Amino acid sequence: MPVDVETPWSGASRPDSAPLLRVEGVTRHFTVSGRRIDVLRDCTFQVERGEIVAVVGQSGSGKSTLLNVLGLLDRPSGGSYVFDGVDTTRLGEGRRSRLRGEGIGFVFQQFHLLERRTALANVGVPLVLGGVPLLRRRARARELLEAMGLGHRLHSRPHQLSGGEQQRVALARALSRDPALILADEPTGALDAASSTMIMEQLLEQARSRDAAVVVVTHDPQVAGRADRVVELVEGRTR
Ligand SMILES: Nc1ncnc2c1ncn2[C@@H]1O[C@H](COP(=O)(O)OP(=O)(O)OP(=O)(O)O)[C@@H](O)[C@H]1O
Ligand SMILES: [Mg+2]
């Protein structure tokens, strides 16, 4: 059934059996010095609500490019991407950015925290963008940081935290608006083995307790082993 762009599913009327997202025949090419580079050639898969999916593939196979498309940070060159019942390929920037802010949380390999802000303030950043008032922001950020074992680090700045602690702050930030989808691009790539295990445990536990889906790019077979499903990218094609 084609999805009506003008009337996306809302609240009670949304069929929860529908996948959270579906990419179909997605392509993405770039032009560098007049030469066309085909990065994503044919990506087709779907992710159910609450599902944990690992994306694996060689360096340069297009994993980050794919994640940028899923995160509505980039548009595919071809094919379709339906997120939460909405065909995003036909949406304007305003609606894409609202959908992104409300529905998607990001975790990156390099934590991308604001250096001069405390853990509490960093976790509150998406809530500022969502128009949440200060006191509710603080309460929410505190609750998330406490859930992640960082109740004693609320006022620390990133350089005062270990790598694993910084990534837990980044994870709390990603969760702050209760997104239906968490996108993580090698979230443990900059961490030692013990911190990696802890971050993955927390990512999966937090996602499962909120019924959030996770798409995690990883080189780590242990991480891929924790996923419900693995999508492999080979030269820009999913299989
Ligand atoms: N904006 C861009 N302009 C031109 N080429 C790009 C652009 N973004 C990505 N590419 C190219 O697309 C290919 C895939 O890049 P991508 O970052 O998606 O790979 P990856 O699978 O995430 O690799 P890694 O495991 O090393 O992170 C690379 O060859 C890269 O140079
Ligand atoms: Mg990458």
Tab-separated table of C-alpha atoms and ligand atoms in Angstrom:
chain	number	residue	atom	x	y	z
A	1	MET	CA	0.000	0.000	0.000
A	2	PRO	CA	1.486	3.370	-0.931
A	3	VAL	CA	2.067	5.717	1.974
A	4	ASP	CA	0.241	9.048	1.835
A	5	VAL	CA	2.853	11.740	2.372
A	6	GLU	CA	0.313	14.341	3.377
A	7	THR	CA	-1.236	12.287	6.173
A	8	PRO	CA	1.481	10.299	7.933
A	9	TRP	CA	0.312	7.861	10.570
A	10	SER	CA	-0.407	9.625	13.782
A	11	GLY	CA	-0.785	8.281	17.302
A	12	ALA	CA	-3.408	5.576	17.664
A	13	SER	CA	-4.037	5.170	13.935
A	14	ARG	CA	-0.485	4.019	13.188
A	15	PRO	CA	-0.298	0.290	12.575
A	16	ASP	CA	2.400	-0.887	14.951
A	17	SER	CA	3.011	-3.885	12.738
A	18	ALA	CA	4.476	-1.588	10.067
A	19	PRO	CA	8.289	-1.546	10.082
A	20	LEU	CA	9.896	1.485	11.712
A	21	LEU	CA	11.874	2.112	8.570
A	22	ARG	CA	12.291	0.710	5.098
A	23	VAL	CA	14.907	1.556	2.486
A	24	GLU	CA	14.244	0.261	-0.995
A	25	GLY	CA	16.688	0.382	-3.891
A	26	VAL	CA	18.544	3.253	-2.258
A	27	THR	CA	21.507	4.641	-4.170
A	28	ARG	CA	23.895	7.498	-3.401
A	29	HIS	CA	26.599	8.811	-5.669
A	30	PHE	CA	28.998	11.704	-5.315
A	31	THR	CA	30.769	13.690	-7.993
A	32	VAL	CA	34.426	14.421	-7.324
A	33	SER	CA	36.419	16.427	-9.894
A	34	GLY	CA	33.810	15.653	-12.514
A	35	ARG	CA	33.972	11.912	-11.828
A	36	ARG	CA	30.971	10.066	-10.490
A	37	ILE	CA	31.539	7.755	-7.542
A	38	ASP	CA	28.779	5.256	-6.847
A	39	VAL	CA	28.898	4.651	-3.114
A	40	LEU	CA	25.496	3.109	-2.388
A	41	ARG	CA	24.402	1.021	-5.366
A	42	ASP	CA	21.375	-0.881	-4.117
A	43	CYS	CA	20.326	-0.942	-0.481
A	44	THR	CA	17.110	-2.650	0.496
A	45	PHE	CA	16.132	-3.667	4.015
A	46	GLN	CA	13.772	-2.805	6.810
A	47	VAL	CA	14.032	-2.389	10.545
A	48	GLU	CA	11.197	-3.274	12.905
A	49	ARG	CA	10.312	-1.283	15.995
A	50	GLY	CA	12.637	-2.257	18.823
A	51	GLU	CA	14.906	-4.314	16.574
A	52	ILE	CA	18.710	-4.240	16.937
A	53	VAL	CA	20.435	-4.344	13.545
A	54	ALA	CA	24.195	-4.380	12.992
A	55	VAL	CA	25.623	-3.019	9.725
A	56	VAL	CA	28.970	-4.539	8.793
A	57	GLY	CA	31.244	-4.275	5.770
A	58	GLN	CA	34.738	-3.316	4.694
A	59	SER	CA	36.106	0.177	5.128
A	60	GLY	CA	34.754	2.293	2.282
A	61	SER	CA	31.787	0.010	1.606
A	62	GLY	CA	29.329	2.840	2.381
A	63	LYS	CA	28.253	2.174	5.980
A	64	SER	CA	28.503	5.768	7.197
A	65	THR	CA	26.928	7.023	3.978
A	66	LEU	CA	23.999	4.682	4.597
A	67	LEU	CA	23.678	5.799	8.209
A	68	ASN	CA	23.568	9.443	7.097
A	69	VAL	CA	20.656	8.580	4.820
A	70	LEU	CA	18.849	6.721	7.620
A	71	GLY	CA	19.450	9.683	9.927
A	72	LEU	CA	17.968	12.145	7.409
A	73	LEU	CA	21.308	13.954	7.344
A	74	ASP	CA	21.666	13.125	3.667
A	75	ARG	CA	19.280	12.333	0.818
A	76	PRO	CA	19.632	9.288	-1.404
A	77	SER	CA	20.290	9.843	-5.102
A	78	GLY	CA	17.627	7.247	-5.909
A	79	GLY	CA	15.268	4.762	-4.304
A	80	SER	CA	12.966	5.372	-1.370
A	81	TYR	CA	13.307	5.731	2.367
A	82	VAL	CA	10.194	5.452	4.520
A	83	PHE	CA	10.688	6.326	8.200
A	84	ASP	CA	7.876	5.975	10.731
A	85	GLY	CA	5.280	5.770	7.967
A	86	VAL	CA	6.542	8.844	6.124
A	87	ASP	CA	8.179	8.768	2.684
A	88	THR	CA	11.111	11.020	3.521
A	89	THR	CA	12.452	11.289	-0.011
A	90	ARG	CA	9.637	13.709	-0.881
A	91	LEU	CA	9.773	15.819	2.286
A	92	GLY	CA	11.108	19.362	2.536
A	93	GLU	CA	14.027	20.202	4.850
A	94	GLY	CA	11.808	21.568	7.625
A	95	ARG	CA	9.798	18.379	7.995
A	96	ARG	CA	12.893	16.209	7.635
A	97	SER	CA	14.626	18.052	10.419
A	98	ARG	CA	11.564	17.842	12.689
A	99	LEU	CA	11.270	14.105	12.022
A	100	ARG	CA	14.986	13.720	12.777
A	101	GLY	CA	14.816	15.687	16.013
A	102	GLU	CA	11.780	13.852	17.333
A	103	GLY	CA	12.502	10.378	16.075
A	104	ILE	CA	16.231	9.758	15.805
A	105	GLY	CA	19.156	9.795	18.241
A	106	PHE	CA	22.794	9.655	17.104
A	107	VAL	CA	25.918	8.183	18.679
A	108	PHE	CA	29.258	8.630	16.896
A	109	GLN	CA	32.713	7.108	17.281
A	110	GLN	CA	34.183	10.461	18.370
A	111	PHE	CA	31.660	11.480	20.953
A	112	HIS	CA	30.999	14.981	19.543
A	113	LEU	CA	30.258	16.523	22.921
A	114	LEU	CA	30.392	20.282	23.449
A	115	GLU	CA	33.745	20.751	25.207
A	116	ARG	CA	32.832	23.744	27.321
A	117	ARG	CA	29.519	22.386	28.564
A	118	THR	CA	28.838	20.036	31.456
A	119	ALA	CA	27.534	16.498	31.029
A	120	LEU	CA	24.112	17.757	32.125
A	121	ALA	CA	24.109	20.537	29.522
A	122	ASN	CA	25.333	18.214	26.770
A	123	VAL	CA	22.531	15.744	27.406
A	124	GLY	CA	20.070	18.648	27.326
A	125	VAL	CA	21.091	19.896	23.858
A	126	PRO	CA	18.427	17.977	21.873
A	127	LEU	CA	15.854	19.121	24.448
A	128	VAL	CA	16.800	22.757	23.838
A	129	LEU	CA	16.184	22.144	20.133
A	130	GLY	CA	12.869	20.508	21.073
A	131	GLY	CA	11.785	23.574	23.056
A	132	VAL	CA	11.747	21.820	26.447
A	133	PRO	CA	11.956	24.331	29.341
A	134	LEU	CA	15.114	24.499	31.459
A	135	LEU	CA	13.905	22.772	34.619
A	136	ARG	CA	12.387	19.854	32.732
A	137	ARG	CA	15.566	19.607	30.662
A	138	ARG	CA	17.734	19.401	33.734
A	139	ALA	CA	15.499	16.805	35.375
A	140	ARG	CA	15.448	14.667	32.257
A	141	ALA	CA	19.216	14.919	31.707
A	142	ARG	CA	19.883	14.047	35.346
A	143	GLU	CA	17.579	11.036	35.198
A	144	LEU	CA	19.314	9.707	32.070
A	145	LEU	CA	22.827	10.274	33.398
A	146	GLU	CA	21.916	8.586	36.665
A	147	ALA	CA	20.478	5.626	34.754
A	148	MET	CA	23.839	5.381	33.021
A	149	GLY	CA	25.804	5.379	36.250
A	150	LEU	CA	26.993	8.974	35.860
A	151	GLY	CA	25.044	10.593	38.686
A	152	HIS	CA	28.368	11.658	40.232
A	153	ARG	CA	29.569	13.329	37.007
A	154	LEU	CA	26.667	15.660	36.186
A	155	HIS	CA	28.776	18.804	36.298
A	156	SER	CA	31.944	17.420	34.681
A	157	ARG	CA	33.091	18.700	31.310
A	158	PRO	CA	34.094	16.229	28.575
A	159	HIS	CA	37.870	16.569	29.155
A	160	GLN	CA	37.305	15.621	32.804
A	161	LEU	CA	35.688	12.328	31.778
A	162	SER	CA	37.131	9.046	30.500
A	163	GLY	CA	36.351	7.919	26.953
A	164	GLY	CA	33.761	5.434	28.198
A	165	GLU	CA	32.135	8.088	30.384
A	166	GLN	CA	32.025	10.550	27.474
A	167	GLN	CA	30.346	7.953	25.328
A	168	ARG	CA	27.778	7.307	28.070
A	169	VAL	CA	27.019	11.054	28.079
A	170	ALA	CA	26.653	10.889	24.284
A	171	LEU	CA	24.329	7.916	24.655
A	172	ALA	CA	22.229	9.765	27.247
A	173	ARG	CA	22.049	12.705	24.827
A	174	ALA	CA	20.898	10.406	22.019
A	175	LEU	CA	18.113	9.064	24.255
A	176	SER	CA	16.964	12.393	25.652
A	177	ARG	CA	13.957	12.812	23.356
A	178	ASP	CA	13.020	9.136	23.523
A	179	PRO	CA	13.664	8.466	19.826
A	180	ALA	CA	12.167	5.456	18.062
A	181	LEU	CA	15.529	4.934	16.314
A	182	ILE	CA	19.089	5.140	17.584
A	183	LEU	CA	21.842	5.293	14.963
A	184	ALA	CA	25.317	4.442	16.170
A	185	ASP	CA	28.382	4.644	13.894
A	186	GLU	CA	31.121	2.537	15.472
A	187	PRO	CA	30.161	3.740	18.960
A	188	THR	CA	32.871	1.633	20.598
A	189	GLY	CA	35.574	2.279	18.003
A	190	ALA	CA	37.511	4.726	20.205
A	191	LEU	CA	37.211	2.696	23.427
A	192	ASP	CA	39.148	-0.083	25.110
A	193	ALA	CA	37.617	-3.543	25.382
A	194	ALA	CA	36.127	-3.106	28.864
A	195	SER	CA	34.517	0.258	28.040
A	196	SER	CA	33.263	-1.104	24.713
A	197	THR	CA	31.449	-3.925	26.434
A	198	MET	CA	29.899	-1.548	28.943
A	199	ILE	CA	28.726	0.910	26.266
A	200	MET	CA	27.155	-1.845	24.190
A	201	GLU	CA	25.423	-3.279	27.273
A	202	GLN	CA	24.002	0.122	28.080
A	203	LEU	CA	23.028	0.916	24.503
A	204	LEU	CA	21.143	-2.369	24.180
A	205	GLU	CA	19.593	-2.248	27.643
A	206	GLN	CA	18.395	1.345	27.223
A	207	ALA	CA	17.082	0.663	23.713
A	208	ARG	CA	15.237	-2.488	24.777
A	209	SER	CA	13.671	-0.846	27.828
A	210	ARG	CA	12.266	1.924	25.587
A	211	ASP	CA	11.419	-0.273	22.607
A	212	ALA	CA	13.770	1.847	20.498
A	213	ALA	CA	15.321	0.287	17.404
A	214	VAL	CA	19.099	0.459	16.984
A	215	VAL	CA	21.139	0.434	13.793
A	216	VAL	CA	24.772	0.069	14.779
A	217	VAL	CA	27.728	0.137	12.388
A	218	THR	CA	30.503	-2.012	13.752
A	219	HIS	CA	33.711	-3.844	12.915
A	220	ASP	CA	33.465	-5.773	16.163
A	221	PRO	CA	32.158	-9.343	15.732
A	222	GLN	CA	31.107	-9.347	19.395
A	223	VAL	CA	28.894	-6.313	18.834
A	224	ALA	CA	27.436	-7.811	15.654
A	225	GLY	CA	26.808	-10.989	17.623
A	226	ARG	CA	24.543	-9.080	20.032
A	227	ALA	CA	22.281	-7.810	17.242
A	228	ASP	CA	18.972	-9.396	16.262
A	229	ARG	CA	20.098	-9.218	12.639
A	230	VAL	CA	23.171	-8.323	10.600
A	231	VAL	CA	23.038	-6.371	7.325
A	232	GLU	CA	26.219	-6.680	5.291
A	233	LEU	CA	27.240	-3.970	2.837
A	234	VAL	CA	29.399	-5.128	-0.037
A	235	GLU	CA	30.455	-2.414	-2.485
A	236	GLY	CA	27.350	-0.388	-1.701
A	237	ARG	CA	24.895	-3.289	-1.893
A	238	THR	CA	23.077	-4.786	1.072
A	239	ARG	CA	22.788	-8.503	1.551
B	1	LIG	N1	30.809	13.522	0.563
B	1	LIG	C1	31.511	12.625	-0.142
B	1	LIG	N2	32.074	12.974	-1.321
B	1	LIG	C2	32.762	12.084	-2.048
B	1	LIG	N3	32.964	10.797	-1.677
B	1	LIG	C3	32.451	10.398	-0.523
B	1	LIG	C4	31.697	11.286	0.313
B	1	LIG	N4	31.294	10.597	1.404
B	1	LIG	C5	31.794	9.363	1.269
B	1	LIG	N5	32.473	9.232	0.128
B	1	LIG	C6	33.147	8.016	-0.359
B	1	LIG	O1	32.247	6.943	-0.224
B	1	LIG	C7	32.909	5.753	0.142
B	1	LIG	C8	32.233	5.145	1.363
B	1	LIG	O2	32.412	6.002	2.471
B	1	LIG	P1	31.821	5.658	3.895
B	1	LIG	O3	32.314	6.694	4.819
B	1	LIG	O4	30.359	5.491	3.785
B	1	LIG	O5	32.478	4.229	4.180
B	1	LIG	P2	32.443	3.328	5.497
B	1	LIG	O6	31.907	2.005	5.092
B	1	LIG	O7	31.741	4.060	6.578
B	1	LIG	O8	33.997	3.173	5.829
B	1	LIG	P3	34.748	3.091	7.262
B	1	LIG	O9	34.535	1.686	7.763
B	1	LIG	O10	36.167	3.341	6.921
B	1	LIG	O11	34.166	4.135	8.173
B	1	LIG	C9	34.354	6.133	0.390
B	1	LIG	O12	35.110	5.749	-0.733
B	1	LIG	C10	34.323	7.628	0.507
B	1	LIG	O13	35.496	8.216	0.027
B	2	MG	MG	32.335	4.857	8.419
